Amino acid sequence: MEVIKKEQDEALLKQSQKNMKIHNFSAGPAILPDSVIVEASKAVENYEGKGLSLLEMSHRSKEVAGFMDEAESLVRQLLNLGDDYAVLFLTGGASSQFFMAPMNLLNENEKGCYIDTGAWSAKAIKEVSNFGHVEVLATSKETTYNYIPKNWTVPSDAKYLHITSNNTIYGTQFHDIPNTDALLIADMSSEIFSREIDANKFDLIYAGAQKNLGPAGTTLVIVRKEILGQVQRNIPTMLDYRTHISKNSSFNTPPVYPIYVCLLTLRWLQAKGGIKAMEAHNKKKAALLYDEIDRNSFFKGTAAIEDRSLMNVPFVADNPAHEAAFMEYCTANGVSGIKGHRSVGGFRASIYNAMPVSSIEFLVSLMQNFKPE
Ligand SMILES: *Cc1c(COP(=O)(O)O)cnc(C)c1O
């Protein structure tokens, strides 16, 4: 009898787990809109009724070339980009941009300046000395990157200033875009298309797709064309932005399927009302969560309040001994991907564009119902 009862319980549990909605708070690869997942799956079986899977279609076909153009043009529309910018879908992740930027922009005797706001900034900084000089103008490393340094100036001999506009691990964000006479570069991997930002202030923007735009496998690069072609070194063909500009991101076989899923997300974004509407949606979600963190005595936020990110919300248990219990409570209730980065500990809720308000409300209800022993 005992055995049968146990088996029945397990079957019931399995069934309820199968039906349980999973709320995906992962930092990346991250949540995508439900409708995008459905359409992306259809394209794997049969792309728009053509009888072919998109996975087996040539990147030179008119269908693929057509949707790559559409993706580029949606990026241009959403960000109000002028013709002086190129929009590229590259491979190698945002991490390859850490070296491609200085390789394409910096002569050996020139200087790239950086604000060190986290582990991703530090990785970008590490690459620069392969190509030229590097200067770190400010860092918040001494306090585990929990704020954005404010009082710094860009030296007059800087070729460019590089910022990580949203810090995925630490949950901080530049709310003011720096003004500088140097070229302005931003790693926007974890916030691209999440808030209104004047893209025309930047000379180079890059973003790995897998945080807020699509699946892993492609990196969006937006570059002001006139800044290229000014370095003396020989740049290997595949690492030269101009190669990809002249061939519309199809010099070699591009990551067709990831780019298609990005396109589906861009269409979704536009249908939702574009970036203005998305920013309002994101502000509402972030306010719900931060309000609960500030109200609930069991939890506390880790980032400086004035620098809090709209996209990544790190928090810890006020009593670290309660963390395992809250993590278990989350897992049992279908909250996934909420473990904090090891350098910060605790929890991190990544609440990208595709995250619905209802999932935030659900997490808040778990925080409210949590009663540690
Ligand atoms: C995830 C992330 C990266 C690394 O992206 P890859 O595509 O994995 O190379 C770089 N910068 C930021 C801000 C990120 O969040």
Short mmCIF file of C-alpha atoms and ligand atoms in Angstrom, two decimals:
data_model
loop_
_atom_site.label_atom_id
_atom_site.label_comp_id
_atom_site.label_asym_id
_atom_site.label_seq_id
_atom_site.Cartn_x
_atom_site.Cartn_y
_atom_site.Cartn_z
CA MET A 1 0.00 0.00 0.00
CA GLU A 2 2.75 2.40 1.03
CA VAL A 3 4.54 1.82 -2.26
CA ILE A 4 1.41 2.40 -4.32
CA LYS A 5 0.64 5.57 -2.39
CA LYS A 6 4.19 6.83 -2.95
CA GLU A 7 3.97 6.09 -6.66
CA GLN A 8 0.65 7.90 -6.88
CA ASP A 9 2.09 10.92 -5.10
CA GLU A 10 5.06 10.97 -7.44
CA ALA A 11 2.81 10.73 -10.48
CA LEU A 12 0.69 13.59 -9.17
CA LEU A 13 3.78 15.66 -8.47
CA LYS A 14 5.15 14.96 -11.95
CA GLN A 15 1.81 15.92 -13.49
CA SER A 16 1.65 19.16 -11.54
CA GLN A 17 5.26 19.93 -12.46
CA LYS A 18 4.42 19.30 -16.08
CA ASN A 19 1.60 21.81 -15.91
CA MET A 20 3.49 24.30 -13.81
CA LYS A 21 4.29 27.53 -15.52
CA ILE A 22 8.02 28.16 -15.32
CA HIS A 23 8.93 31.77 -14.70
CA ASN A 24 12.33 32.22 -16.33
CA PHE A 25 14.47 34.84 -14.58
CA SER A 26 17.72 33.66 -16.17
CA ALA A 27 20.40 36.26 -16.96
CA GLY A 28 21.14 34.70 -20.33
CA PRO A 29 20.38 32.88 -22.51
CA ALA A 30 17.14 34.33 -21.34
CA ILE A 31 13.39 34.51 -21.72
CA LEU A 32 11.90 35.18 -25.16
CA PRO A 33 8.27 36.08 -25.92
CA ASP A 34 5.98 33.01 -26.09
CA SER A 35 4.81 34.00 -29.57
CA VAL A 36 8.41 34.17 -30.78
CA ILE A 37 9.10 30.65 -29.49
CA VAL A 38 6.01 29.32 -31.30
CA GLU A 39 6.90 30.97 -34.61
CA ALA A 40 10.55 30.00 -34.31
CA SER A 41 9.53 26.37 -33.83
CA LYS A 42 7.30 26.48 -36.91
CA ALA A 43 10.19 27.75 -39.01
CA VAL A 44 12.26 24.76 -37.96
CA GLU A 45 9.63 22.37 -39.34
CA ASN A 46 8.52 24.26 -42.40
CA TYR A 47 9.58 27.82 -43.13
CA GLU A 48 6.52 29.83 -44.21
CA GLY A 49 5.00 26.88 -46.05
CA LYS A 50 7.98 26.52 -48.40
CA GLY A 51 8.38 22.85 -47.47
CA LEU A 52 11.88 23.46 -46.16
CA SER A 53 13.16 23.87 -42.66
CA LEU A 54 14.86 27.20 -42.14
CA LEU A 55 17.77 25.15 -40.77
CA GLU A 56 18.39 23.75 -44.24
CA MET A 57 17.93 26.91 -46.29
CA SER A 58 20.76 28.74 -48.03
CA HIS A 59 21.84 32.08 -46.68
CA ARG A 60 21.88 33.20 -50.33
CA SER A 61 18.19 32.37 -50.83
CA LYS A 62 15.89 35.30 -51.38
CA GLU A 63 13.93 34.37 -48.24
CA VAL A 64 16.94 34.54 -45.94
CA ALA A 65 18.45 37.62 -47.58
CA GLY A 66 14.99 39.20 -47.32
CA PHE A 67 14.56 38.63 -43.60
CA MET A 68 18.11 39.74 -42.86
CA ASP A 69 17.28 43.04 -44.57
CA GLU A 70 14.09 43.29 -42.55
CA ALA A 71 15.96 42.67 -39.28
CA GLU A 72 18.44 45.39 -40.15
CA SER A 73 15.72 47.81 -41.10
CA LEU A 74 13.75 47.16 -37.88
CA VAL A 75 16.88 47.88 -35.81
CA ARG A 76 17.27 51.14 -37.73
CA GLN A 77 13.63 52.13 -37.19
CA LEU A 78 13.52 51.21 -33.51
CA LEU A 79 16.70 53.18 -32.74
CA ASN A 80 16.15 56.02 -35.26
CA LEU A 81 19.52 55.35 -36.85
CA GLY A 82 20.70 57.43 -39.78
CA ASP A 83 22.39 56.13 -42.94
CA ASP A 84 25.78 56.92 -41.41
CA TYR A 85 25.43 53.76 -39.32
CA ALA A 86 25.95 50.16 -40.33
CA VAL A 87 23.89 47.45 -38.62
CA LEU A 88 25.57 44.04 -38.46
CA PHE A 89 24.77 40.59 -37.16
CA LEU A 90 28.10 38.97 -36.33
CA THR A 91 29.33 35.88 -34.50
CA GLY A 92 31.82 35.43 -31.65
CA GLY A 93 29.60 36.90 -28.96
CA ALA A 94 29.85 40.25 -27.26
CA SER A 95 33.19 38.93 -25.98
CA SER A 96 34.72 39.19 -29.47
CA GLN A 97 33.75 42.85 -29.56
CA PHE A 98 36.05 43.38 -26.56
CA PHE A 99 38.99 43.00 -28.97
CA MET A 100 37.36 43.89 -32.30
CA ALA A 101 36.62 47.42 -31.07
CA PRO A 102 40.24 48.35 -30.25
CA MET A 103 41.56 46.32 -33.21
CA ASN A 104 39.44 48.36 -35.63
CA LEU A 105 39.64 51.74 -33.92
CA LEU A 106 42.86 52.16 -31.99
CA ASN A 107 46.35 52.81 -33.36
CA GLU A 108 49.32 51.64 -31.27
CA ASN A 109 50.05 55.16 -30.03
CA GLU A 110 46.41 55.95 -29.23
CA LYS A 111 44.43 55.47 -26.04
CA GLY A 112 41.13 53.79 -25.26
CA CYS A 113 39.46 54.88 -22.00
CA TYR A 114 37.16 52.66 -19.93
CA ILE A 115 34.83 52.90 -16.97
CA ASP A 116 35.24 49.65 -15.07
CA THR A 117 31.76 48.79 -13.81
CA GLY A 118 31.98 45.02 -13.63
CA ALA A 119 33.35 41.71 -14.79
CA TRP A 120 32.36 42.37 -18.43
CA SER A 121 34.06 45.79 -18.43
CA ALA A 122 37.16 44.17 -16.94
CA LYS A 123 37.22 41.58 -19.71
CA ALA A 124 36.93 44.34 -22.32
CA ILE A 125 39.75 46.31 -20.66
CA LYS A 126 42.04 43.28 -20.68
CA GLU A 127 42.06 43.15 -24.51
CA VAL A 128 43.06 46.74 -25.27
CA SER A 129 46.82 46.55 -24.65
CA ASN A 130 47.09 44.11 -27.57
CA PHE A 131 46.38 47.08 -29.82
CA GLY A 132 47.17 50.37 -28.07
CA HIS A 133 47.10 52.17 -24.74
CA VAL A 134 44.37 51.74 -22.17
CA GLU A 135 43.30 53.96 -19.30
CA VAL A 136 40.70 53.04 -16.69
CA LEU A 137 39.11 56.35 -15.71
CA ALA A 138 37.11 55.00 -12.77
CA THR A 139 36.16 51.74 -11.14
CA SER A 140 33.71 50.50 -8.52
CA LYS A 141 35.55 47.23 -8.07
CA GLU A 142 36.40 47.99 -4.44
CA THR A 143 32.71 47.58 -3.48
CA THR A 144 31.97 44.60 -5.75
CA TYR A 145 30.80 46.97 -8.47
CA ASN A 146 27.64 47.99 -6.65
CA TYR A 147 27.50 51.51 -8.11
CA ILE A 148 28.35 53.51 -11.24
CA PRO A 149 31.33 55.86 -10.68
CA LYS A 150 30.28 59.45 -11.31
CA ASN A 151 33.10 61.99 -11.05
CA TRP A 152 35.58 61.33 -13.79
CA THR A 153 36.66 63.12 -16.92
CA VAL A 154 37.76 61.85 -20.29
CA PRO A 155 41.31 63.03 -21.10
CA SER A 156 41.61 65.12 -24.25
CA ASP A 157 43.88 62.54 -25.90
CA ALA A 158 41.35 59.69 -25.58
CA LYS A 159 40.45 58.03 -28.88
CA TYR A 160 37.31 56.58 -27.38
CA LEU A 161 35.37 56.06 -24.17
CA HIS A 162 33.93 52.59 -23.53
CA ILE A 163 31.10 51.91 -21.08
CA THR A 164 29.12 48.80 -20.15
CA SER A 165 25.77 50.57 -20.09
CA ASN A 166 24.02 47.86 -18.07
CA ASN A 167 25.92 45.58 -15.73
CA THR A 168 24.25 42.20 -15.92
CA ILE A 169 25.93 40.69 -12.86
CA TYR A 170 25.74 43.64 -10.45
CA GLY A 171 22.44 45.19 -11.52
CA THR A 172 23.71 48.70 -12.14
CA GLN A 173 23.00 50.90 -15.13
CA PHE A 174 24.19 54.21 -16.55
CA HIS A 175 21.07 56.37 -16.30
CA ASP A 176 22.91 59.28 -17.92
CA ILE A 177 24.84 58.73 -21.10
CA PRO A 178 28.27 60.40 -20.82
CA ASN A 179 28.98 63.38 -23.03
CA THR A 180 32.41 63.26 -24.57
CA ASP A 181 34.37 64.53 -27.56
CA ALA A 182 36.00 61.10 -27.85
CA LEU A 183 34.24 58.31 -29.72
CA LEU A 184 31.62 56.64 -27.52
CA ILE A 185 31.37 52.84 -27.37
CA ALA A 186 28.85 50.84 -25.35
CA ASP A 187 28.38 47.21 -24.52
CA MET A 188 24.56 47.10 -24.33
CA SER A 189 24.27 43.31 -24.25
CA SER A 190 21.83 43.12 -21.36
CA GLU A 191 19.73 46.18 -22.11
CA ILE A 192 19.48 46.70 -25.86
CA PHE A 193 15.96 47.92 -26.85
CA SER A 194 14.83 48.15 -23.21
CA ARG A 195 14.70 51.92 -22.75
CA GLU A 196 14.76 55.07 -24.84
CA ILE A 197 18.35 55.96 -25.49
CA ASP A 198 19.76 58.31 -28.12
CA ALA A 199 21.67 55.78 -30.21
CA ASN A 200 23.02 58.59 -32.38
CA LYS A 201 25.20 59.68 -29.44
CA PHE A 202 27.21 56.47 -29.85
CA ASP A 203 29.82 55.52 -32.42
CA LEU A 204 29.76 51.80 -31.68
CA ILE A 205 27.13 49.75 -29.88
CA TYR A 206 27.28 46.00 -29.46
CA ALA A 207 25.04 43.43 -27.83
CA GLY A 208 25.12 39.65 -27.63
CA ALA A 209 21.65 38.55 -28.69
CA GLN A 210 21.00 36.08 -25.91
CA LYS A 211 20.03 38.57 -23.20
CA ASN A 212 17.33 40.74 -24.66
CA LEU A 213 17.05 40.04 -28.35
CA GLY A 214 17.18 36.37 -29.34
CA PRO A 215 19.05 33.13 -28.82
CA ALA A 216 22.81 32.76 -28.43
CA GLY A 217 24.75 32.73 -31.70
CA THR A 218 24.71 36.26 -33.02
CA THR A 219 25.86 39.68 -31.83
CA LEU A 220 24.25 42.91 -32.95
CA VAL A 221 26.83 45.55 -33.87
CA ILE A 222 25.93 49.12 -34.76
CA VAL A 223 28.82 51.22 -35.99
CA ARG A 224 29.20 54.71 -37.40
CA LYS A 225 30.92 53.97 -40.68
CA GLU A 226 33.13 57.06 -40.83
CA ILE A 227 35.13 55.98 -37.75
CA LEU A 228 36.51 52.93 -39.60
CA GLY A 229 39.57 52.70 -41.82
CA GLN A 230 41.74 54.92 -39.64
CA VAL A 231 44.12 52.36 -38.15
CA GLN A 232 47.48 51.41 -39.61
CA ARG A 233 47.51 47.69 -38.80
CA ASN A 234 46.39 44.89 -41.05
CA ILE A 235 43.10 43.55 -39.77
CA PRO A 236 42.28 39.90 -40.58
CA THR A 237 39.38 39.86 -43.03
CA MET A 238 36.80 38.29 -40.71
CA LEU A 239 37.65 40.70 -37.88
CA ASP A 240 37.35 43.86 -39.98
CA TYR A 241 33.94 45.52 -39.59
CA ARG A 242 34.25 46.80 -43.18
CA THR A 243 34.19 43.23 -44.51
CA HIS A 244 30.80 42.60 -42.97
CA ILE A 245 29.47 46.03 -43.90
CA SER A 246 30.30 45.51 -47.58
CA LYS A 247 28.55 42.10 -47.60
CA ASN A 248 25.49 42.86 -45.45
CA SER A 249 26.64 40.48 -42.71
CA SER A 250 26.90 37.67 -45.27
CA PHE A 251 30.59 37.62 -46.16
CA ASN A 252 30.61 34.07 -44.81
CA THR A 253 27.65 31.95 -43.68
CA PRO A 254 25.86 34.04 -41.05
CA PRO A 255 24.01 32.43 -38.11
CA VAL A 256 20.78 32.35 -40.10
CA TYR A 257 18.52 30.83 -37.48
CA PRO A 258 19.56 33.03 -34.52
CA ILE A 259 19.16 36.10 -36.75
CA TYR A 260 15.67 34.92 -37.72
CA VAL A 261 14.68 34.59 -34.06
CA CYS A 262 16.06 38.11 -33.46
CA LEU A 263 13.85 39.31 -36.31
CA LEU A 264 10.79 37.69 -34.70
CA THR A 265 11.63 39.47 -31.43
CA LEU A 266 12.11 42.79 -33.26
CA ARG A 267 8.70 42.38 -34.95
CA TRP A 268 7.18 41.60 -31.54
CA LEU A 269 8.86 44.67 -30.06
CA GLN A 270 7.51 46.90 -32.77
CA ALA A 271 3.99 45.46 -32.49
CA LYS A 272 4.13 46.15 -28.72
CA GLY A 273 4.63 49.83 -29.44
CA GLY A 274 8.39 50.01 -29.82
CA ILE A 275 10.97 51.08 -27.28
CA LYS A 276 8.89 53.80 -25.63
CA ALA A 277 6.20 51.29 -24.69
CA MET A 278 8.82 48.73 -23.69
CA GLU A 279 10.47 51.21 -21.34
CA ALA A 280 7.16 51.89 -19.59
CA HIS A 281 6.56 48.12 -19.26
CA ASN A 282 10.09 47.60 -17.90
CA LYS A 283 9.80 50.47 -15.41
CA LYS A 284 6.57 49.06 -14.09
CA LYS A 285 8.12 45.60 -13.59
CA ALA A 286 11.28 46.95 -11.95
CA ALA A 287 9.27 49.17 -9.57
CA LEU A 288 7.14 46.21 -8.44
CA LEU A 289 10.20 44.16 -7.60
CA TYR A 290 12.37 46.88 -6.04
CA ASP A 291 9.43 48.05 -3.92
CA GLU A 292 9.07 44.56 -2.48
CA ILE A 293 12.83 44.22 -1.88
CA ASP A 294 12.82 47.54 0.00
CA ARG A 295 9.62 46.74 1.93
CA ASN A 296 10.37 43.14 2.90
CA SER A 297 12.70 42.85 5.89
CA PHE A 298 13.86 39.38 4.82
CA PHE A 299 15.57 40.78 1.71
CA LYS A 300 17.82 43.65 0.67
CA GLY A 301 19.02 44.98 -2.67
CA THR A 302 22.76 45.04 -3.39
CA ALA A 303 23.09 47.88 -5.95
CA ALA A 304 23.17 51.59 -5.09
CA ILE A 305 19.58 52.83 -5.36
CA GLU A 306 20.29 55.64 -7.83
CA ASP A 307 22.09 53.25 -10.20
CA ARG A 308 19.62 50.35 -10.11
CA SER A 309 19.14 48.50 -13.36
CA LEU A 310 15.78 48.05 -15.08
CA MET A 311 16.92 44.66 -16.36
CA ASN A 312 18.87 42.76 -13.68
CA VAL A 313 17.78 42.94 -10.06
CA PRO A 314 20.25 41.43 -7.58
CA PHE A 315 19.21 40.96 -3.94
CA VAL A 316 20.28 38.92 -0.94
CA ALA A 317 18.55 37.56 2.14
CA ASP A 318 19.03 39.84 5.12
CA ASN A 319 20.00 36.70 7.02
CA PRO A 320 22.23 34.60 4.72
CA ALA A 321 21.08 31.48 6.55
CA HIS A 322 17.65 31.93 4.86
CA GLU A 323 18.97 31.92 1.31
CA ALA A 324 18.86 28.19 0.70
CA ALA A 325 15.27 28.03 1.94
CA PHE A 326 14.10 30.83 -0.36
CA MET A 327 15.92 29.24 -3.29
CA GLU A 328 14.13 25.96 -2.60
CA TYR A 329 10.79 27.75 -2.26
CA CYS A 330 11.37 29.42 -5.67
CA THR A 331 12.33 26.17 -7.37
CA ALA A 332 9.33 24.31 -5.92
CA ASN A 333 7.07 27.03 -7.36
CA GLY A 334 8.50 27.13 -10.86
CA VAL A 335 10.78 30.14 -10.50
CA SER A 336 13.89 29.38 -12.53
CA GLY A 337 17.27 31.05 -13.10
CA ILE A 338 17.14 33.27 -10.04
CA LYS A 339 20.42 32.32 -8.40
CA GLY A 340 22.76 35.30 -8.06
CA HIS A 341 26.15 35.38 -9.75
CA ARG A 342 28.78 33.78 -7.50
CA SER A 343 30.58 37.11 -7.05
CA VAL A 344 27.48 38.73 -5.53
CA GLY A 345 25.66 35.71 -4.04
CA GLY A 346 21.99 35.63 -3.16
CA PHE A 347 19.54 36.13 -5.98
CA ARG A 348 19.29 37.92 -9.29
CA ALA A 349 16.03 38.36 -11.13
CA SER A 350 16.68 39.22 -14.77
CA ILE A 351 13.53 40.88 -16.01
CA TYR A 352 14.20 41.48 -19.69
CA ASN A 353 11.70 42.84 -22.23
CA ALA A 354 9.94 39.50 -22.72
CA MET A 355 9.26 39.01 -19.00
CA PRO A 356 5.56 39.61 -18.33
CA VAL A 357 4.33 41.69 -15.37
CA SER A 358 2.50 38.58 -14.11
CA SER A 359 5.82 36.76 -13.52
CA ILE A 360 7.09 39.67 -11.43
CA GLU A 361 3.85 39.67 -9.46
CA PHE A 362 4.30 35.96 -8.90
CA LEU A 363 7.86 36.37 -7.60
CA VAL A 364 6.71 39.22 -5.36
CA SER A 365 3.98 36.98 -3.95
CA LEU A 366 6.58 34.31 -3.15
CA MET A 367 8.70 36.93 -1.36
CA GLN A 368 5.63 38.03 0.61
CA ASN A 369 4.62 34.48 1.55
CA PHE A 370 8.14 33.39 2.45
CA LYS A 371 8.33 32.58 6.14
CA PRO A 372 11.82 31.38 7.08
CA GLU A 373 12.00 28.98 10.07
C1 LIG B 1 26.63 38.31 -21.33
C2 LIG B 1 27.42 39.53 -21.51
C3 LIG B 1 28.59 39.55 -22.29
C4 LIG B 1 29.16 38.30 -22.94
O1 LIG B 1 28.44 37.95 -24.04
P1 LIG B 1 28.89 36.71 -24.97
O2 LIG B 1 27.92 36.84 -26.11
O3 LIG B 1 28.68 35.48 -24.14
O4 LIG B 1 30.29 36.89 -25.36
C5 LIG B 1 29.25 40.75 -22.46
N1 LIG B 1 28.80 41.88 -21.89
C6 LIG B 1 27.69 41.90 -21.11
C7 LIG B 1 27.24 43.19 -20.51
C8 LIG B 1 26.97 40.74 -20.91
O5 LIG B 1 25.87 40.76 -20.15
#
